[in-house]
């Protein structure tokens, strides 16, 4: 069973992913800010991380950078969710070490496709 | 006054000293330090007269001196000429007197011969000499100075007596009374001759003495003339040199002063002022320069103040701009996060994640999704326009294929077109090269135009055409819709403008699509325009460089 970490401060958006994954074999763990996201990732060693770009305490980009340099999570694929949609957002996400990039508002269907691609269900 | 200003003021207000003064510089300085040249230079400078008058005055003074010298010389020459004439006359008189003496001697000689020979020819020759005396005496009397007249008169009397005696002797000889004649000659003739000889000697001596005086007079006149001429010449030279020095330095000093002053002003020291005693053009110039310096100082201060204000304002603007940028970023996030939830939940309901959707609920769910998408579109437009206005819209040029762009638009709008029963046609010229530009933004532009075209067209078709025109791609979106009145065509690209206020009511929309499209096209270095005929349809054209090479012009 694959574990997915979703770092997002908005309860409704967490709920979407929670319900989206409820019918799948993925196990979801959640964190509500950047610092908690990094700590949880290092402790739980998930198979995939979904990281919102704008988070309290520590930005999603910075958290991604930290996770990339930590040996425990260096190879864990990370999907960065942005909402800025400014020129260069995708580039910034890739530079920070994201495996994929998805702009808010995303389609749950699309997100699920991306998850299955990066961490296929066992 | 800013305290920094005082650091700028270096040195006094005096003229800037030359680096190494040579002799040409030291000598005038030395001369100026002593009386009378220094005070004279200041006096000339203070004289209330124009430069022209001062120069003319100096030249006139020298010219007057030269004229005076000429007059004195002429007078000396006249004096010498007069004295020479007197000298000549005196010499002539001496000659004449000597002639008389000579003739008298000759007459005595003839008389002696007559006494010995007693012939008529000799006697006649004795009388002939007599006539010559008369003319000489006339001449002598006419030119002799008054003191000589007495001597000459006595000479003449003596000569008359001699002539009478000679006549008597001649008579005696003719009468053959030789002894009596001899006696008469010895008793009267000879003494008379002696007297005449004495008178002649006296006259000659007197004349010679006069001549000596005259000669000395000529010498003295000559010496005086020499002295006068030399004196005037030396005076003229000194006057010319002195006046030249004084006048030129009364001009040079203010010019030097001005030079130093301007040097300080040029270095930004506006505290300097120029002070010259001149009351001529240089004085006026100095006053003007001081005025100029004051005005410059004022301008400089104003400009500094303005620059500081500008800098402060600039900092404020930068802060404001940063704040706006941050606001835009956070607004973008804050608005999209709930939109994400709304659209996400709706999509999952539609996808049956929560179980089969009852048929009567399907439509409202679909409507929620459509309206949510519309709301998202509006939010995106407002944010895009704000970003463009704030100068934060940056293009992300990548290589793209025009066909993909057109297909994306076609796929997105196919449902809308089909729903309205409209034909959506796309024509992309074959062999278009791989292009460089912000493909997403170009897609957005084409989507806006094609979306509008579908919105404002009730029946007929909407066509998207793309072809290459030199270095540009030419996109055209043609419809068979309501069209745009000619007088509205120029306004439709402005923000919040639709051709008619009722349009908003009938067709919806914020009127931002065209404004954003125009700005995005221009950001790419392209142009947009519209051709329209009300009731028949409109065609929007825009061009984009095949390869957007640089940061697009604002």
XYZ file of C-alpha atoms in Angstrom:
676
model
C 0.000 0.000 0.000
C 1.441 3.387 -1.065
C 1.419 6.361 1.256
C 0.751 9.877 0.005
C 1.445 13.049 2.002
C -0.709 16.097 1.188
C 0.534 19.388 2.599
C -2.273 21.988 2.372
C -3.675 24.520 4.832
C -7.217 24.654 3.387
C -9.512 22.073 4.987
C -11.844 21.826 1.953
C -9.029 21.088 -0.430
C -7.655 18.425 1.934
C -11.155 16.969 2.051
C -11.274 16.738 -1.759
C -8.075 14.738 -1.905
C -9.131 12.672 1.105
C -12.399 11.731 -0.621
C -10.690 11.355 -3.997
C -8.296 8.779 -2.550
C -10.892 7.058 -0.311
C -11.915 4.798 -3.163
C -8.305 3.891 -3.987
C -5.688 1.810 -2.211
C -3.576 4.871 -1.350
C -3.106 5.792 2.274
C -3.302 9.561 2.848
C -1.513 11.457 5.565
C -1.920 15.218 5.894
C -0.003 18.253 7.129
C -1.299 21.819 7.369
C 1.858 23.912 7.136
C 5.310 23.771 5.559
C 7.233 22.883 8.717
C 4.806 20.116 9.698
C 4.986 18.889 6.086
C 8.762 18.488 6.251
C 8.661 16.826 9.683
C 5.895 14.403 8.665
C 7.652 13.541 5.420
C 10.914 12.758 7.222
C 9.118 10.648 9.834
C 6.637 8.790 7.627
C 8.737 8.476 4.449
C 5.705 8.670 2.030
C 5.851 7.390 -1.561
C 4.565 10.676 -2.989
C 4.171 14.204 -1.674
C 1.592 16.742 -2.895
C 2.752 20.203 -1.802
C 0.725 23.432 -1.986
C 2.950 26.373 -2.937
C 1.625 28.880 -0.394
C 1.725 27.548 3.129
C 1.990 29.010 6.629
C 5.360 28.963 8.432
C 7.353 27.619 5.484
C 6.550 28.078 1.782
C 5.897 25.019 -0.361
C 8.911 25.799 -2.533
C 11.237 26.037 0.465
C 9.816 22.841 1.987
C 10.336 21.083 -1.359
C 13.939 22.277 -1.432
C 14.576 20.981 2.098
C 13.018 17.600 1.325
C 15.158 17.280 -1.804
C 18.370 17.729 0.198
C 17.352 15.329 3.001
C 18.622 11.786 2.217
C 15.374 10.200 3.506
C 13.212 12.039 0.956
C 15.702 12.902 -1.792
C 14.066 10.492 -4.264
C 10.432 10.959 -3.253
C 8.425 12.486 -6.125
C 6.751 15.779 -5.239
C 3.786 17.381 -7.061
C 3.719 21.145 -6.475
C 0.311 22.829 -6.593
C 0.528 26.540 -7.418
C -2.098 29.194 -7.621
C -0.052 32.162 -8.752
C 0.008 31.103 -12.374
C 2.623 33.798 -12.880
C 5.239 33.373 -15.536
C 8.058 31.295 -14.137
C 5.995 29.516 -11.440
C 6.418 26.183 -13.149
C 10.129 26.836 -13.598
C 10.498 27.747 -9.919
C 8.717 24.565 -8.906
C 10.948 22.434 -11.141
C 14.077 24.181 -9.841
C 13.017 23.476 -6.271
C 12.932 19.813 -7.245
C 9.274 19.111 -8.071
C 8.530 16.098 -10.269
C 5.331 17.716 -11.566
C 3.392 20.940 -11.395
C -0.333 21.558 -11.237
C -2.049 24.937 -11.219
C -4.987 25.640 -8.955
C -7.816 25.083 -9.557
C -6.917 21.611 -10.621
C -9.246 18.896 -11.775
C -9.342 16.023 -9.201
C -9.401 13.632 -12.109
C -6.213 15.136 -13.471
C -4.535 15.005 -10.064
C -5.421 11.356 -9.646
C -3.933 10.629 -13.061
C -0.744 12.345 -12.065
C -0.582 10.434 -8.751
C -1.058 7.118 -10.503
C 1.657 7.959 -12.956
C 4.245 8.947 -10.334
C 3.353 6.301 -7.727
C 1.445 3.431 -9.368
C -1.038 1.633 -7.105
C 0.330 -1.642 -5.865
C 21.078 74.398 3.795
C 22.363 70.872 3.650
C 25.435 70.391 5.880
C 27.090 68.492 3.043
C 27.203 71.710 1.072
C 29.914 73.154 3.288
C 32.263 70.356 2.286
C 32.066 71.540 -1.252
C 33.371 74.991 -0.402
C 37.099 74.726 -0.737
C 39.435 77.698 -0.956
C 38.698 81.413 -0.873
C 36.729 83.444 -3.331
C 39.935 84.844 -4.876
C 41.175 83.882 -8.293
C 42.688 80.472 -8.698
C 46.499 80.898 -8.716
C 48.383 79.700 -11.772
C 50.390 76.520 -11.246
C 53.888 77.961 -11.922
C 53.978 81.679 -12.713
C 56.693 82.556 -15.235
C 58.506 85.853 -15.613
C 55.697 87.146 -17.817
C 53.439 86.627 -14.824
C 55.780 87.630 -11.980
C 56.878 90.977 -13.470
C 53.407 92.485 -13.812
C 52.519 91.222 -10.306
C 55.624 92.945 -8.953
C 54.819 96.171 -10.810
C 51.215 96.100 -9.643
C 52.323 95.846 -6.019
C 54.017 99.274 -6.097
C 53.005 102.898 -6.563
C 51.945 104.314 -8.930
C 50.941 101.449 -11.212
C 48.822 99.498 -8.722
C 46.657 102.454 -7.619
C 46.557 103.693 -11.218
C 45.215 100.386 -12.483
C 42.494 100.500 -9.813
C 41.753 104.128 -10.655
C 41.363 103.290 -14.358
C 39.211 100.287 -13.460
C 36.975 102.462 -11.259
C 36.634 105.115 -13.958
C 33.044 105.176 -15.110
C 33.697 104.888 -18.832
C 33.351 102.214 -21.436
C 36.296 100.063 -22.516
C 36.089 101.736 -25.900
C 36.413 105.222 -24.371
C 39.321 104.198 -22.191
C 41.277 102.770 -25.106
C 40.460 105.814 -27.266
C 41.558 108.152 -24.453
C 44.903 106.383 -24.114
C 45.568 106.502 -27.847
C 44.567 110.161 -28.020
C 46.958 111.018 -25.177
C 49.874 109.376 -26.969
C 48.862 110.972 -30.277
C 48.723 114.436 -28.633
C 52.222 113.954 -27.248
C 53.518 113.021 -30.696
C 51.791 116.057 -32.256
C 53.367 118.317 -29.624
C 56.752 116.793 -30.383
C 56.261 117.475 -34.098
C 55.286 121.099 -33.423
C 58.372 121.702 -31.287
C 60.597 120.212 -33.970
C 59.054 122.415 -36.654
C 59.622 125.475 -34.478
C 63.281 124.556 -33.959
C 63.763 124.035 -37.693
C 62.244 127.474 -38.385
C 64.552 129.125 -35.853
C 67.620 127.472 -37.341
C 66.553 128.504 -40.840
C 66.122 132.133 -39.724
C 69.508 132.211 -38.034
C 71.152 130.679 -41.101
C 69.639 133.404 -43.274
C 71.013 136.083 -40.926
C 74.397 134.368 -41.044
C 74.366 134.364 -44.836
C 73.509 138.043 -44.923
C 76.319 138.861 -42.494
C 78.751 136.888 -44.618
C 77.613 138.747 -47.723
C 78.163 142.040 -45.948
C 81.639 141.021 -44.867
C 82.365 140.090 -48.477
C 81.012 143.403 -49.666
C 83.012 145.371 -47.131
C 86.146 143.508 -48.135
C 85.335 144.235 -51.767
C 85.149 147.900 -50.928
C 88.531 147.699 -49.201
C 89.919 145.793 -52.163
C 88.503 148.301 -54.664
C 89.868 151.145 -52.604
C 93.302 149.543 -52.612
C 92.981 149.118 -56.387
C 91.937 152.777 -56.733
C 94.935 153.908 -54.697
C 97.086 151.756 -56.908
C 95.595 153.290 -60.050
C 96.076 156.737 -58.530
C 99.734 156.038 -57.894
C 100.060 154.787 -61.440
C 98.320 157.928 -62.689
C 100.698 160.101 -60.678
C 103.662 158.321 -62.281
C 102.330 157.774 -65.809
C 99.968 160.755 -66.061
C 98.067 159.333 -69.091
C 94.296 159.557 -69.578
C 93.695 155.816 -69.735
C 95.012 155.258 -66.247
C 93.037 158.208 -64.943
C 89.842 156.782 -66.491
C 90.435 153.394 -64.883
C 90.768 155.242 -61.553
C 87.186 156.583 -61.961
C 85.784 153.310 -63.167
C 86.363 151.697 -59.774
C 84.324 154.456 -58.259
C 81.066 153.314 -59.909
C 81.451 149.887 -58.451
C 81.539 151.256 -54.908
C 78.163 152.902 -55.306
C 76.281 149.644 -55.971
C 78.063 147.832 -53.171
C 77.230 150.567 -50.722
C 73.550 150.490 -51.664
C 73.445 146.785 -50.984
C 75.341 147.134 -47.702
C 73.102 149.852 -46.389
C 69.974 147.881 -47.201
C 70.980 144.726 -45.253
C 73.175 146.065 -42.433
C 71.923 145.794 -38.863
C 71.213 149.192 -37.253
C 74.432 149.328 -35.203
C 76.457 148.947 -38.417
C 74.643 151.729 -40.290
C 76.761 154.478 -38.671
C 80.005 152.834 -39.767
C 78.676 152.382 -43.291
C 77.508 155.992 -43.447
C 80.932 157.160 -42.329
C 82.484 154.851 -44.904
C 80.348 156.382 -47.589
C 81.228 159.927 -46.468
C 84.913 158.974 -46.478
C 84.492 157.414 -49.905
C 82.752 160.589 -51.171
C 85.660 162.612 -49.847
C 88.092 160.226 -51.532
C 86.223 160.622 -54.799
C 86.373 164.421 -54.518
C 90.086 164.257 -53.720
C 90.691 161.795 -56.572
C 88.871 164.180 -58.926
C 91.014 167.089 -57.829
C 94.210 164.990 -58.166
C 93.091 163.906 -61.622
C 92.500 167.562 -62.542
C 95.956 168.532 -61.281
C 97.569 165.696 -63.215
C 95.801 166.790 -66.390
C 97.038 170.297 -65.770
C 100.498 168.867 -65.460
C 100.880 169.959 -61.884
C 102.321 166.706 -60.702
C 103.936 167.999 -57.582
C 100.726 169.585 -56.370
C 98.878 166.390 -57.175
C 101.391 164.353 -55.219
C 101.099 166.743 -52.289
C 97.296 166.494 -52.367
C 97.487 162.736 -52.468
C 99.806 162.614 -49.503
C 98.050 165.299 -47.475
C 94.371 164.302 -48.110
C 94.055 161.178 -50.238
C 96.238 158.873 -48.253
C 94.859 159.793 -44.818
C 91.322 159.314 -46.195
C 92.318 155.912 -47.479
C 93.749 155.033 -44.082
C 90.514 156.130 -42.431
C 88.465 153.963 -44.818
C 90.716 150.974 -44.190
C 90.230 151.428 -40.431
C 86.432 151.705 -40.853
C 86.346 148.615 -43.036
C 88.357 146.631 -40.500
C 86.003 147.783 -37.749
C 82.915 146.842 -39.771
C 84.338 143.436 -40.635
C 85.188 142.753 -36.989
C 81.730 143.760 -35.889
C 80.122 141.502 -38.511
C 82.375 138.629 -37.573
C 81.468 139.018 -33.929
C 77.775 138.988 -34.928
C 78.343 135.899 -37.016
C 80.009 134.164 -34.117
C 76.977 134.895 -31.952
C 74.656 133.665 -34.685
C 76.626 130.452 -35.045
C 76.422 129.859 -31.310
C 72.706 130.584 -31.504
C 72.275 127.958 -34.231
C 74.243 125.442 -32.186
C 72.145 126.150 -29.116
C 68.915 125.845 -31.086
C 70.122 122.552 -32.527
C 71.040 121.194 -29.101
C 67.712 122.312 -27.693
C 65.833 120.657 -30.557
C 67.782 117.443 -30.017
C 66.988 117.431 -26.295
C 63.337 118.235 -26.855
C 62.900 115.553 -29.495
C 64.689 112.966 -27.397
C 62.722 113.954 -24.336
C 59.406 113.734 -26.145
C 60.341 110.413 -27.672
C 61.284 108.937 -24.305
C 58.167 110.416 -22.717
C 56.019 108.980 -25.512
C 57.526 105.545 -25.090
C 57.013 105.571 -21.344
C 53.527 106.969 -21.671
C 52.608 104.324 -24.254
C 54.082 101.531 -22.139
C 52.532 102.869 -18.955
C 49.108 103.425 -20.448
C 49.256 100.055 -22.170
C 50.144 98.356 -18.893
C 47.573 100.194 -16.838
C 44.715 99.768 -19.265
C 45.459 96.183 -20.166
C 45.759 95.191 -16.501
C 42.597 97.038 -15.620
C 41.015 94.569 -18.080
C 43.126 91.506 -17.317
C 42.492 91.576 -13.554
C 38.693 91.325 -13.808
C 39.036 88.656 -16.503
C 41.322 86.644 -14.199
C 38.898 87.168 -11.364
C 36.057 85.969 -13.571
C 38.073 82.942 -14.660
C 38.685 81.868 -11.092
C 35.097 82.559 -10.165
C 33.724 80.529 -13.057
C 36.099 77.705 -12.159
C 34.636 77.585 -8.663
C 31.080 77.758 -9.957
C 31.862 74.959 -12.383
C 33.064 72.875 -9.424
C 29.701 73.489 -7.779
C 30.822 76.125 -5.254
C 28.027 78.656 -5.502
C 29.134 80.554 -2.387
C 31.787 82.309 -4.492
C 31.154 85.810 -5.747
C 33.171 87.983 -8.075
C 34.322 91.405 -6.844
C 35.999 93.795 -9.294
C 36.405 97.597 -8.986
C 35.590 98.078 -12.687
C 32.758 100.376 -13.633
C 32.952 99.484 -17.329
C 31.730 96.503 -19.330
C 33.789 94.217 -17.100
C 32.011 95.553 -14.053
C 28.660 94.923 -15.723
C 29.838 91.437 -16.669
C 30.864 90.715 -13.086
C 27.463 91.824 -11.803
C 25.767 89.569 -14.350
C 27.968 86.660 -13.329
C 27.110 87.130 -9.663
C 23.457 87.209 -10.586
C 23.939 84.075 -12.661
C 25.697 82.343 -9.774
C 22.850 83.208 -7.408
C 20.284 81.880 -9.855
C 22.334 78.765 -10.466
C 22.614 78.247 -6.734
C 18.861 78.561 -6.436
C 18.341 76.154 -9.334
C 20.898 73.754 -7.899
C 19.189 73.772 -4.503
C 15.772 73.374 -6.095
C 17.042 70.551 -8.219
C 18.643 68.803 -5.242
C 15.444 69.138 -3.292
C 13.471 67.865 -6.259
C 15.887 64.950 -6.683
C 15.554 64.039 -2.999
C 11.779 64.270 -3.214
C 11.874 62.209 -6.373
C 14.028 59.601 -4.692
C 11.665 59.440 -1.739
C 8.703 59.255 -4.092
C 10.437 56.560 -6.090
C 11.029 54.533 -2.940
C 7.378 54.974 -2.009
C 6.338 53.910 -5.488
C 8.585 50.886 -5.311
C 7.075 49.975 -1.964
C 3.609 50.471 -3.400
C 4.513 48.411 -6.426
C 5.892 45.632 -4.246
C 2.807 45.787 -2.074
C 0.609 45.587 -5.150
C 2.617 42.676 -6.449
C 2.305 40.857 -3.128
C -1.382 41.662 -3.014
C -1.851 40.259 -6.509
C -0.037 37.055 -5.601
C -2.012 36.532 -2.435
C -5.339 37.513 -4.063
C -4.626 35.049 -6.798
C -4.129 32.341 -4.211
C -6.968 33.354 -1.922
C -9.479 33.430 -4.781
C -8.318 30.230 -6.390
C -8.242 28.114 -3.242
C -12.048 28.177 -2.674
C -12.572 27.939 -6.464
C -10.460 24.805 -6.363
C -12.749 23.311 -3.736
C -15.964 24.331 -5.549
C -14.841 23.000 -8.910
C -13.158 19.953 -7.372
C -16.228 18.853 -5.385
C -18.517 19.487 -8.376
C -16.306 17.444 -10.632
C -16.189 14.579 -8.157
C -19.995 14.645 -7.793
C -20.364 14.555 -11.569
C -17.832 11.761 -11.784
C -20.012 9.747 -9.393
C -17.447 9.615 -6.632
C -20.274 10.009 -4.129
C -22.496 7.515 -5.929
C -24.908 7.730 -8.831
C -26.142 11.314 -9.379
C -29.964 11.443 -9.604
C -31.039 12.676 -13.077
C -32.815 15.782 -11.707
C -29.631 16.791 -9.831
C -27.316 16.307 -12.824
C -28.268 19.585 -14.503
C -27.859 21.849 -11.458
C -24.500 20.206 -10.706
C -23.431 20.842 -14.292
C -24.616 24.470 -13.989
C -22.599 24.929 -10.795
C -19.548 23.638 -12.648
C -20.118 25.910 -15.674
C -20.705 28.983 -13.533
C -17.701 28.142 -11.391
C -15.566 27.967 -14.537
C -16.998 31.306 -15.689
C -16.246 32.876 -12.323
C -12.710 31.496 -12.531
C -12.362 33.002 -16.020
C -13.460 36.395 -14.722
C -11.074 36.199 -11.772
C -8.261 35.243 -14.137
C -9.060 38.181 -16.429
C -9.106 40.706 -13.598
C -5.863 39.344 -12.204
C -4.239 39.257 -15.642
C -5.168 42.842 -16.359
C -3.918 43.936 -12.939
C -0.647 42.138 -13.575
C -0.256 43.801 -16.976
C -1.093 47.230 -15.556
C 1.371 46.766 -12.703
C 4.044 45.708 -15.180
C 4.273 42.264 -13.604
C 3.127 40.349 -16.623
C 6.166 38.573 -17.986
C 6.180 36.389 -21.021
C 7.690 32.921 -20.768
C 8.855 32.350 -24.359
C 9.200 28.710 -25.365
C 9.052 26.977 -28.693
C 5.505 26.113 -29.737
C 3.623 24.706 -32.703
C 0.873 26.953 -34.069
C -1.260 23.948 -34.957
C -1.283 22.876 -31.275
C -2.417 26.328 -30.210
C -5.280 26.339 -32.709
C -6.283 22.782 -31.798
C -6.365 23.617 -28.100
C -8.724 26.503 -28.818
C -10.857 24.401 -31.129
C -11.159 21.588 -28.580
C -12.080 24.003 -25.803
C -14.752 25.770 -27.823
C -16.112 22.863 -29.835
C -18.838 22.133 -27.312
C -19.913 25.773 -27.139
C -20.069 26.031 -30.938
C -21.980 22.803 -31.254
C -24.371 23.930 -28.530
C -25.240 27.080 -30.510
C -25.355 25.175 -33.795
C -22.415 27.137 -35.185
C -19.718 25.885 -37.494
C -16.202 26.293 -36.050
C -13.602 26.109 -38.816
C -9.831 26.338 -38.450
C -7.375 26.885 -41.304
C -3.673 26.773 -40.494
C -1.242 27.424 -43.348
C 0.953 24.397 -44.022
C 4.745 24.533 -43.430
C 4.593 27.101 -40.622
C 7.946 27.038 -38.817
C 8.457 26.174 -35.172
C 7.668 29.432 -33.392
C 9.090 31.071 -30.311
C 6.771 32.892 -27.898
C 4.534 32.441 -24.872
C 2.294 29.738 -26.353
C -0.095 29.807 -23.381
C -0.670 33.551 -23.721
C -1.113 33.292 -27.491
C -3.631 30.520 -26.889
C -5.371 32.821 -24.397
C -5.564 35.592 -27.031
C -6.997 33.302 -29.671
C -9.390 31.786 -27.114
C -10.667 35.244 -26.146
C -11.271 36.276 -29.766
C -12.851 32.965 -30.800
C -14.923 32.862 -27.588
C -16.214 36.383 -28.297
C -16.938 35.453 -31.908
C -19.064 32.471 -30.786
C -20.745 34.598 -28.128
C -21.818 37.335 -30.541
C -22.815 35.036 -33.399
C -26.311 33.548 -33.485
C -26.032 31.622 -36.720
C -23.437 30.930 -39.363
C -19.823 30.176 -38.662
C -16.670 31.208 -36.887
C -13.392 30.718 -38.675
C -9.853 30.791 -37.271
C -7.113 31.311 -39.877
C -3.358 31.444 -39.358
C -0.788 32.291 -42.004
C 2.732 33.650 -42.180
C 3.466 37.204 -43.311
C 7.227 37.693 -43.498
C 8.567 37.653 -39.960
C 5.070 37.608 -38.450
C 2.248 35.158 -37.887
C -1.138 36.567 -38.816
C -4.079 35.248 -36.829
C -7.602 36.029 -38.034
C -10.882 35.235 -36.293
C -13.893 35.853 -38.541
C -17.527 35.523 -37.537
C -20.971 36.074 -39.054
C -22.297 37.754 -35.945
C -23.897 41.077 -35.056
C -20.808 43.128 -36.003
C -19.527 46.329 -34.450
C -20.571 49.873 -35.463
C -17.680 51.738 -37.146
C -17.619 54.496 -34.501
C -17.171 51.885 -31.760
C -14.278 50.013 -33.357
C -11.602 52.178 -31.822
C -12.964 51.811 -28.263
C -13.560 48.099 -28.034
C -9.946 47.360 -27.028
C -10.188 49.595 -23.966
C -10.847 48.082 -20.549
C -14.461 47.602 -19.446
C -15.726 48.538 -22.915
C -18.247 46.691 -24.919
C -19.718 48.154 -28.043
C -22.980 48.833 -26.298
C -23.967 48.824 -22.638
C -26.878 46.557 -23.543
C -24.354 44.078 -24.870
C -23.330 43.297 -21.323
C -26.925 42.576 -20.397
C -27.568 40.420 -23.445
C -24.288 38.615 -23.755
C -22.569 38.893 -20.380
C -18.851 39.297 -19.930
C -16.711 41.877 -18.207
C -15.349 43.560 -21.319
C -11.825 42.673 -20.252
C -11.078 39.983 -22.812
C -10.210 42.310 -25.693
C -8.186 44.664 -23.472
C -6.130 41.733 -22.170
C -5.742 40.285 -25.668
C -4.509 43.634 -27.031
C -1.994 43.994 -24.206
C -0.727 40.437 -24.560
C -0.341 40.873 -28.331
C 1.565 44.121 -27.783
C 3.681 42.475 -25.108
C 4.742 40.064 -27.847
C 5.559 43.000 -30.145
C 2.484 42.449 -32.306
C -0.581 44.468 -33.349
C -4.322 43.898 -33.253
C -7.160 45.399 -35.287
C -10.714 44.709 -36.292
C -12.748 44.941 -39.488
C -16.481 44.824 -39.057
C -19.783 45.388 -40.777
C -22.793 45.583 -38.479
C -25.208 42.768 -39.212
C -22.726 40.864 -41.359
C -19.940 40.027 -38.970
C -16.503 40.965 -37.709
C -12.958 39.837 -38.343
C -10.244 40.358 -35.727
C -6.639 40.229 -36.881
C -3.531 40.082 -34.764
C 0.098 39.584 -35.606
C 2.828 37.985 -33.487
C 6.507 37.806 -34.478
C 7.391 34.270 -35.570
C 10.193 34.410 -33.034
C 9.802 36.761 -30.083
C 13.459 37.579 -29.645
C 13.482 39.977 -26.742
C 11.524 41.127 -23.770
C 8.553 42.532 -25.560
C 8.184 46.309 -25.620
C 5.844 47.802 -23.060
